[in-house]
Amino acid sequence: MLGTGEPHEEEPEGSPSKKRKGVRGRTLKASIDKVVTYVIPEVERKQTNFRGRLGYACLNTILRAAKPDPIFCSRTCRLDTLGKKGIEFAKDLGLQNVRDLVKLIQWNEDNRIKFMRISSEIFPFASHLTWGYSLEYAAKELKEVGDLANKLGHRLTTHPGQFTQLVSPKPLVVEASVRELEYHTQMFELMGMGPDSVIIIHMGGAYGDKESALARFRESYTTKLSPSAKARLVLENDELSYNVDDLMPICDELDIPIVVDYHHDWINPSTRPLSELIPIVKKTWERKGIRPKQHLSSPKPGAVTVMERRAHANRCPTLPDELPEDMDLMIEAKDKEQAVLHLYRIYSLEPVEHANLRPEKPDGFAVKGETTVDETVVKESEGRRSRGRPRKGDAVTGSEERKRKRGGEAVDNDILGSPYVI
């Protein structure tokens, strides 16, 4: 049964049981303290000289599925809810998120993961024009997070969403972006995190005139951001408008580090190969005394269109050949911590607890008229697996967890030559 990915229940010998009445008075035997054991396939072993830290983004799938109290850090609400319940409701959600962040960091430590991107939605609407608020009310809780992370030697970073654009020609968008960046900055400052806790953004749109867009970024960066925000801001090459070559001149000018994203470079490559660019990019970090970081993801099997090629696969099967030995690498994959543990096993980077492994779900795009596992909620209850749509009232886990519905004709799995998939 190796590789089936089906969970199996094992009732420990001598485990207690209890009786309960059925609907029609029948007596049913219900076992308790059942243990779910997963069959985990072996992995193909590979070698690497990489000795840095691997991390994952925002959500831990094991803790999120914990019952009866799931552990996650992106509880949020709707604007109309704030109108009914007031801003204190959102602030209370923020405190719940921060308290769970402590548990998440401890889980990471127990599983030898010392690098994580924390959710930008920890404090709902904190940077909102009307409802925004200072994080001083959560100073004690944030300090607890920072004290634990610093004690354990963990790196925490953030990646505000795609609407954070300092290049926008719309003043309201720029103002909202500045508020968002200052909110993230205050969060790290209250945690007491050092300069390695960076805030990553994309440059944004080109708006038909890349030079004018870059000029707007320069103006916004130099005149609107606080020194603390500028000290933490880094730019990432994106898959549509700005590759590493595009970012290099302005990052050199303004002393901004560059995050190299391998997947984005595959879709929107620079004129020079990464093997040539990475040593140059590394200097943008060294000048500010910040440990370099990069991003890695793999495209889904069957990706053909640009939109499909942008989507992240469940896991990454290999590390890049260009990866420096001493670098923090963020694994941007649907399976979150499981994707990190998967690479730990492949490259023997760290010991892995078998009890914390989960089988990989089928990946790829649906044939027209069908549904992929990605588009459903897989519910595991006492060994039974079923699929269903999220129920009304289910907790929101943030924009990075929202699912995209996809369709199209069946295609090959060669991913158009991506070097980061096998």
PDB file of C-alpha atoms in Angstrom, residues 143-359:
ATOM      1  CA  LYS A 143       6.908  41.097  22.131  1.00  0.00           C
ATOM      2  CA  GLU A 144       6.202  37.532  23.222  1.00  0.00           C
ATOM      3  CA  VAL A 145       6.358  36.453  19.574  1.00  0.00           C
ATOM      4  CA  GLY A 146       9.601  38.312  18.994  1.00  0.00           C
ATOM      5  CA  ASP A 147      11.202  37.085  22.195  1.00  0.00           C
ATOM      6  CA  LEU A 148      10.493  33.478  21.235  1.00  0.00           C
ATOM      7  CA  ALA A 149      11.638  33.885  17.634  1.00  0.00           C
ATOM      8  CA  ASN A 150      14.852  35.635  18.658  1.00  0.00           C
ATOM      9  CA  LYS A 151      15.563  33.120  21.416  1.00  0.00           C
ATOM     10  CA  LEU A 152      15.191  30.209  18.986  1.00  0.00           C
ATOM     11  CA  GLY A 153      17.018  31.933  16.130  1.00  0.00           C
ATOM     12  CA  HIS A 154      14.001  32.014  13.800  1.00  0.00           C
ATOM     13  CA  ARG A 155      13.666  34.394  10.887  1.00  0.00           C
ATOM     14  CA  LEU A 156      10.252  35.978  10.261  1.00  0.00           C
ATOM     15  CA  THR A 157       9.421  37.912   7.094  1.00  0.00           C
ATOM     16  CA  THR A 158       6.294  39.277   5.404  1.00  0.00           C
ATOM     17  CA  HIS A 159       5.060  39.699   1.837  1.00  0.00           C
ATOM     18  CA  PRO A 160       2.224  42.242   1.507  1.00  0.00           C
ATOM     19  CA  GLY A 161      -0.220  41.561  -1.318  1.00  0.00           C
ATOM     20  CA  GLN A 162      -0.211  42.552  -4.959  1.00  0.00           C
ATOM     21  CA  PHE A 163      -2.113  45.779  -4.328  1.00  0.00           C
ATOM     22  CA  THR A 164       0.821  47.240  -2.406  1.00  0.00           C
ATOM     23  CA  GLN A 165       2.240  49.306  -5.267  1.00  0.00           C
ATOM     24  CA  LEU A 166       4.376  52.388  -4.822  1.00  0.00           C
ATOM     25  CA  VAL A 167       4.517  52.748  -8.637  1.00  0.00           C
ATOM     26  CA  SER A 168       0.790  53.344  -9.038  1.00  0.00           C
ATOM     27  CA  PRO A 169      -0.270  56.545 -10.827  1.00  0.00           C
ATOM     28  CA  LYS A 170      -3.220  56.751  -8.405  1.00  0.00           C
ATOM     29  CA  PRO A 171      -2.375  58.707  -5.227  1.00  0.00           C
ATOM     30  CA  LEU A 172      -4.925  56.779  -3.157  1.00  0.00           C
ATOM     31  CA  VAL A 173      -3.255  53.478  -4.081  1.00  0.00           C
ATOM     32  CA  VAL A 174       0.158  54.835  -3.132  1.00  0.00           C
ATOM     33  CA  GLU A 175      -1.171  56.170   0.172  1.00  0.00           C
ATOM     34  CA  ALA A 176      -2.762  52.802   0.960  1.00  0.00           C
ATOM     35  CA  SER A 177       0.502  51.066   0.063  1.00  0.00           C
ATOM     36  CA  VAL A 178       2.456  53.319   2.404  1.00  0.00           C
ATOM     37  CA  ARG A 179       0.026  52.608   5.243  1.00  0.00           C
ATOM     38  CA  GLU A 180       0.367  48.871   4.579  1.00  0.00           C
ATOM     39  CA  LEU A 181       4.160  48.994   4.665  1.00  0.00           C
ATOM     40  CA  GLU A 182       4.194  51.086   7.836  1.00  0.00           C
ATOM     41  CA  TYR A 183       1.793  48.622   9.481  1.00  0.00           C
ATOM     42  CA  HIS A 184       4.163  45.735   8.749  1.00  0.00           C
ATOM     43  CA  THR A 185       7.082  47.810   9.966  1.00  0.00           C
ATOM     44  CA  GLN A 186       5.379  48.575  13.278  1.00  0.00           C
ATOM     45  CA  MET A 187       4.578  44.894  13.731  1.00  0.00           C
ATOM     46  CA  PHE A 188       8.236  43.901  13.409  1.00  0.00           C
ATOM     47  CA  GLU A 189       9.388  46.806  15.562  1.00  0.00           C
ATOM     48  CA  LEU A 190       7.035  45.811  18.382  1.00  0.00           C
ATOM     49  CA  MET A 191       8.255  42.231  18.068  1.00  0.00           C
ATOM     50  CA  GLY A 192      11.820  43.443  18.444  1.00  0.00           C
ATOM     51  CA  MET A 193      12.917  41.681  15.263  1.00  0.00           C
ATOM     52  CA  GLY A 194      16.237  42.574  13.666  1.00  0.00           C
ATOM     53  CA  PRO A 195      16.968  43.696  10.097  1.00  0.00           C
ATOM     54  CA  ASP A 196      16.594  40.158   8.702  1.00  0.00           C
ATOM     55  CA  SER A 197      12.822  40.501   9.156  1.00  0.00           C
ATOM     56  CA  VAL A 198      12.247  42.108   5.789  1.00  0.00           C
ATOM     57  CA  ILE A 199       9.087  43.191   3.969  1.00  0.00           C
ATOM     58  CA  ILE A 200       8.970  41.886   0.404  1.00  0.00           C
ATOM     59  CA  ILE A 201       6.933  43.527  -2.348  1.00  0.00           C
ATOM     60  CA  HIS A 202       6.804  43.439  -6.132  1.00  0.00           C
ATOM     61  CA  MET A 203       7.497  46.620  -8.040  1.00  0.00           C
ATOM     62  CA  GLY A 204       3.990  46.375  -9.514  1.00  0.00           C
ATOM     63  CA  GLY A 205       2.608  47.415 -12.875  1.00  0.00           C
ATOM     64  CA  ALA A 206       4.474  49.123 -15.694  1.00  0.00           C
ATOM     65  CA  TYR A 207       1.388  51.073 -16.831  1.00  0.00           C
ATOM     66  CA  GLY A 208       2.667  51.222 -20.397  1.00  0.00           C
ATOM     67  CA  ASP A 209       5.744  53.247 -19.438  1.00  0.00           C
ATOM     68  CA  LYS A 210       8.225  51.429 -17.246  1.00  0.00           C
ATOM     69  CA  GLU A 211      10.576  54.379 -16.838  1.00  0.00           C
ATOM     70  CA  SER A 212       7.782  56.635 -15.576  1.00  0.00           C
ATOM     71  CA  ALA A 213       6.620  53.900 -13.224  1.00  0.00           C
ATOM     72  CA  LEU A 214      10.119  53.529 -11.801  1.00  0.00           C
ATOM     73  CA  ALA A 215      10.292  57.286 -11.329  1.00  0.00           C
ATOM     74  CA  ARG A 216       7.063  57.174  -9.320  1.00  0.00           C
ATOM     75  CA  PHE A 217       8.495  54.385  -7.180  1.00  0.00           C
ATOM     76  CA  ARG A 218      11.630  56.421  -6.552  1.00  0.00           C
ATOM     77  CA  GLU A 219       9.550  59.412  -5.475  1.00  0.00           C
ATOM     78  CA  SER A 220       7.271  57.389  -3.195  1.00  0.00           C
ATOM     79  CA  TYR A 221      10.119  55.436  -1.629  1.00  0.00           C
ATOM     80  CA  THR A 222      12.285  58.460  -0.873  1.00  0.00           C
ATOM     81  CA  THR A 223       9.585  60.876   0.305  1.00  0.00           C
ATOM     82  CA  LYS A 224       6.730  58.844   1.785  1.00  0.00           C
ATOM     83  CA  LEU A 225       8.255  55.905   3.694  1.00  0.00           C
ATOM     84  CA  SER A 226       9.715  56.164   7.178  1.00  0.00           C
ATOM     85  CA  PRO A 227      13.396  55.272   7.655  1.00  0.00           C
ATOM     86  CA  SER A 228      12.317  52.120   9.503  1.00  0.00           C
ATOM     87  CA  ALA A 229      10.143  50.979   6.593  1.00  0.00           C
ATOM     88  CA  LYS A 230      12.885  51.700   4.063  1.00  0.00           C
ATOM     89  CA  ALA A 231      15.337  49.702   6.167  1.00  0.00           C
ATOM     90  CA  ARG A 232      13.140  46.586   5.840  1.00  0.00           C
ATOM     91  CA  LEU A 233      11.787  46.918   2.304  1.00  0.00           C
ATOM     92  CA  VAL A 234      13.093  44.561  -0.380  1.00  0.00           C
ATOM     93  CA  LEU A 235      11.950  44.041  -3.974  1.00  0.00           C
ATOM     94  CA  GLU A 236      11.221  40.759  -5.729  1.00  0.00           C
ATOM     95  CA  ASN A 237      11.398  40.099  -9.460  1.00  0.00           C
ATOM     96  CA  ASP A 238       7.934  39.278 -10.781  1.00  0.00           C
ATOM     97  CA  GLU A 239       6.580  37.094 -13.563  1.00  0.00           C
ATOM     98  CA  LEU A 240       4.954  39.841 -15.632  1.00  0.00           C
ATOM     99  CA  SER A 241       6.670  43.231 -15.612  1.00  0.00           C
ATOM    100  CA  TYR A 242       9.984  43.490 -13.766  1.00  0.00           C
ATOM    101  CA  ASN A 243      12.730  40.878 -13.968  1.00  0.00           C
ATOM    102  CA  VAL A 244      15.990  41.028 -12.041  1.00  0.00           C
ATOM    103  CA  ASP A 245      17.678  43.096 -14.756  1.00  0.00           C
ATOM    104  CA  ASP A 246      14.858  45.644 -14.566  1.00  0.00           C
ATOM    105  CA  LEU A 247      15.207  45.985 -10.789  1.00  0.00           C
ATOM    106  CA  MET A 248      18.973  46.114 -10.544  1.00  0.00           C
ATOM    107  CA  PRO A 249      19.583  49.799 -11.460  1.00  0.00           C
ATOM    108  CA  ILE A 250      17.035  51.325  -9.081  1.00  0.00           C
ATOM    109  CA  CYS A 251      17.928  48.877  -6.301  1.00  0.00           C
ATOM    110  CA  ASP A 252      21.575  49.860  -6.639  1.00  0.00           C
ATOM    111  CA  GLU A 253      20.595  53.527  -6.628  1.00  0.00           C
ATOM    112  CA  LEU A 254      18.316  53.328  -3.579  1.00  0.00           C
ATOM    113  CA  ASP A 255      20.209  50.570  -1.758  1.00  0.00           C
ATOM    114  CA  ILE A 256      17.315  48.083  -1.809  1.00  0.00           C
ATOM    115  CA  PRO A 257      17.995  44.319  -1.646  1.00  0.00           C
ATOM    116  CA  ILE A 258      16.530  42.037  -4.324  1.00  0.00           C
ATOM    117  CA  VAL A 259      14.776  38.731  -3.673  1.00  0.00           C
ATOM    118  CA  VAL A 260      15.382  36.352  -6.569  1.00  0.00           C
ATOM    119  CA  ASP A 261      12.322  34.240  -7.369  1.00  0.00           C
ATOM    120  CA  TYR A 262      13.307  31.253  -9.521  1.00  0.00           C
ATOM    121  CA  HIS A 263       9.789  30.567 -10.766  1.00  0.00           C
ATOM    122  CA  HIS A 264       9.271  34.185 -11.816  1.00  0.00           C
ATOM    123  CA  ASP A 265      12.614  34.238 -13.600  1.00  0.00           C
ATOM    124  CA  TRP A 266      11.559  31.166 -15.574  1.00  0.00           C
ATOM    125  CA  ILE A 267       8.397  32.937 -16.759  1.00  0.00           C
ATOM    126  CA  ASN A 268       9.934  36.408 -17.148  1.00  0.00           C
ATOM    127  CA  PRO A 269      13.688  35.838 -17.534  1.00  0.00           C
ATOM    128  CA  SER A 270      16.428  38.419 -17.393  1.00  0.00           C
ATOM    129  CA  THR A 271      18.857  38.806 -20.259  1.00  0.00           C
ATOM    130  CA  ARG A 272      21.613  37.393 -18.065  1.00  0.00           C
ATOM    131  CA  PRO A 273      21.485  33.909 -16.496  1.00  0.00           C
ATOM    132  CA  LEU A 274      20.808  33.580 -12.778  1.00  0.00           C
ATOM    133  CA  SER A 275      24.217  32.019 -12.273  1.00  0.00           C
ATOM    134  CA  GLU A 276      25.647  35.404 -13.251  1.00  0.00           C
ATOM    135  CA  LEU A 277      23.050  37.558 -11.502  1.00  0.00           C
ATOM    136  CA  ILE A 278      22.889  35.896  -8.080  1.00  0.00           C
ATOM    137  CA  PRO A 279      26.421  36.912  -6.957  1.00  0.00           C
ATOM    138  CA  ILE A 280      25.597  40.495  -7.976  1.00  0.00           C
ATOM    139  CA  VAL A 281      22.242  40.405  -6.189  1.00  0.00           C
ATOM    140  CA  LYS A 282      23.922  39.066  -3.056  1.00  0.00           C
ATOM    141  CA  LYS A 283      25.813  42.336  -2.745  1.00  0.00           C
ATOM    142  CA  THR A 284      22.529  44.259  -2.460  1.00  0.00           C
ATOM    143  CA  TRP A 285      21.941  42.374   0.795  1.00  0.00           C
ATOM    144  CA  GLU A 286      25.485  42.555   2.094  1.00  0.00           C
ATOM    145  CA  ARG A 287      25.548  46.354   1.797  1.00  0.00           C
ATOM    146  CA  LYS A 288      22.718  46.582   4.340  1.00  0.00           C
ATOM    147  CA  GLY A 289      23.939  43.771   6.573  1.00  0.00           C
ATOM    148  CA  ILE A 290      20.887  41.581   5.888  1.00  0.00           C
ATOM    149  CA  ARG A 291      21.011  37.838   5.321  1.00  0.00           C
ATOM    150  CA  PRO A 292      19.989  37.088   1.691  1.00  0.00           C
ATOM    151  CA  LYS A 293      16.828  35.179   0.885  1.00  0.00           C
ATOM    152  CA  GLN A 294      15.298  33.717  -2.269  1.00  0.00           C
ATOM    153  CA  HIS A 295      11.963  32.228  -3.325  1.00  0.00           C
ATOM    154  CA  LEU A 296      11.331  28.843  -4.916  1.00  0.00           C
ATOM    155  CA  SER A 297       8.162  27.331  -6.339  1.00  0.00           C
ATOM    156  CA  SER A 298       7.298  24.870  -9.069  1.00  0.00           C
ATOM    157  CA  PRO A 299       4.561  25.197 -11.691  1.00  0.00           C
ATOM    158  CA  LYS A 300       1.644  22.820 -11.643  1.00  0.00           C
ATOM    159  CA  PRO A 301       1.784  19.837 -13.987  1.00  0.00           C
ATOM    160  CA  GLY A 302      -0.122  20.641 -17.153  1.00  0.00           C
ATOM    161  CA  ALA A 303       0.506  24.390 -17.083  1.00  0.00           C
ATOM    162  CA  VAL A 304       0.443  25.947 -20.561  1.00  0.00           C
ATOM    163  CA  THR A 305      -0.975  29.467 -20.472  1.00  0.00           C
ATOM    164  CA  VAL A 306       0.780  32.292 -18.656  1.00  0.00           C
ATOM    165  CA  MET A 307      -1.903  32.310 -15.973  1.00  0.00           C
ATOM    166  CA  GLU A 308      -1.540  28.565 -15.467  1.00  0.00           C
ATOM    167  CA  ARG A 309       2.250  28.774 -15.364  1.00  0.00           C
ATOM    168  CA  ARG A 310       2.016  31.332 -12.564  1.00  0.00           C
ATOM    169  CA  ALA A 311       0.171  28.913 -10.255  1.00  0.00           C
ATOM    170  CA  HIS A 312       2.226  27.118  -7.592  1.00  0.00           C
ATOM    171  CA  ALA A 313       2.386  23.345  -7.348  1.00  0.00           C
ATOM    172  CA  ASN A 314       1.825  21.477  -4.099  1.00  0.00           C
ATOM    173  CA  ARG A 315       5.540  20.838  -3.581  1.00  0.00           C
ATOM    174  CA  CYS A 316       8.967  21.414  -5.113  1.00  0.00           C
ATOM    175  CA  PRO A 317      10.774  18.257  -6.247  1.00  0.00           C
ATOM    176  CA  THR A 318      14.245  19.749  -6.494  1.00  0.00           C
ATOM    177  CA  LEU A 319      16.475  22.610  -5.380  1.00  0.00           C
ATOM    178  CA  PRO A 320      17.935  24.928  -8.045  1.00  0.00           C
ATOM    179  CA  ASP A 321      21.453  24.325  -9.285  1.00  0.00           C
ATOM    180  CA  GLU A 322      22.143  28.045  -8.871  1.00  0.00           C
ATOM    181  CA  LEU A 323      21.199  28.034  -5.174  1.00  0.00           C
ATOM    182  CA  PRO A 324      24.052  29.375  -3.001  1.00  0.00           C
ATOM    183  CA  GLU A 325      25.157  27.235  -0.077  1.00  0.00           C
ATOM    184  CA  ASP A 326      24.330  29.775   2.632  1.00  0.00           C
ATOM    185  CA  MET A 327      20.978  31.328   1.780  1.00  0.00           C
ATOM    186  CA  ASP A 328      17.473  31.366   3.259  1.00  0.00           C
ATOM    187  CA  LEU A 329      15.038  29.861   0.768  1.00  0.00           C
ATOM    188  CA  MET A 330      11.282  30.431   1.012  1.00  0.00           C
ATOM    189  CA  ILE A 331       9.341  27.485  -0.423  1.00  0.00           C
ATOM    190  CA  GLU A 332       6.167  28.877  -1.976  1.00  0.00           C
ATOM    191  CA  ALA A 333       4.068  25.735  -2.307  1.00  0.00           C
ATOM    192  CA  LYS A 334       0.478  24.757  -1.618  1.00  0.00           C
ATOM    193  CA  ASP A 335       1.503  22.105   0.912  1.00  0.00           C
ATOM    194  CA  LYS A 336       3.250  24.673   3.110  1.00  0.00           C
ATOM    195  CA  GLU A 337       5.271  22.962   5.869  1.00  0.00           C
ATOM    196  CA  GLN A 338       4.842  19.608   4.124  1.00  0.00           C
ATOM    197  CA  ALA A 339       6.753  20.986   1.141  1.00  0.00           C
ATOM    198  CA  VAL A 340       9.652  21.872   3.451  1.00  0.00           C
ATOM    199  CA  LEU A 341       9.624  18.470   5.152  1.00  0.00           C
ATOM    200  CA  HIS A 342       9.515  16.875   1.689  1.00  0.00           C
ATOM    201  CA  LEU A 343      12.763  18.620   0.711  1.00  0.00           C
ATOM    202  CA  TYR A 344      14.277  17.746   4.087  1.00  0.00           C
ATOM    203  CA  ARG A 345      13.720  14.081   3.221  1.00  0.00           C
ATOM    204  CA  ILE A 346      14.943  14.342  -0.378  1.00  0.00           C
ATOM    205  CA  TYR A 347      18.213  16.063   0.525  1.00  0.00           C
ATOM    206  CA  SER A 348      18.664  14.742   4.098  1.00  0.00           C
ATOM    207  CA  LEU A 349      18.791  18.320   5.350  1.00  0.00           C
ATOM    208  CA  GLU A 350      17.125  17.664   8.718  1.00  0.00           C
ATOM    209  CA  PRO A 351      15.616  14.690  10.577  1.00  0.00           C
ATOM    210  CA  VAL A 352      11.855  14.460  10.036  1.00  0.00           C
ATOM    211  CA  GLU A 353       9.200  13.144  12.404  1.00  0.00           C
ATOM    212  CA  HIS A 354       7.135  10.597  10.478  1.00  0.00           C
ATOM    213  CA  ALA A 355       4.029  11.442  12.504  1.00  0.00           C
ATOM    214  CA  ASN A 356       4.068  14.947  11.025  1.00  0.00           C
ATOM    215  CA  LEU A 357       4.212  13.822   7.391  1.00  0.00           C
ATOM    216  CA  ARG A 358       1.185  13.850   5.134  1.00  0.00           C
ATOM    217  CA  PRO A 359       0.815  12.300   1.659  1.00  0.00           C
TER     218      PRO A 359
END
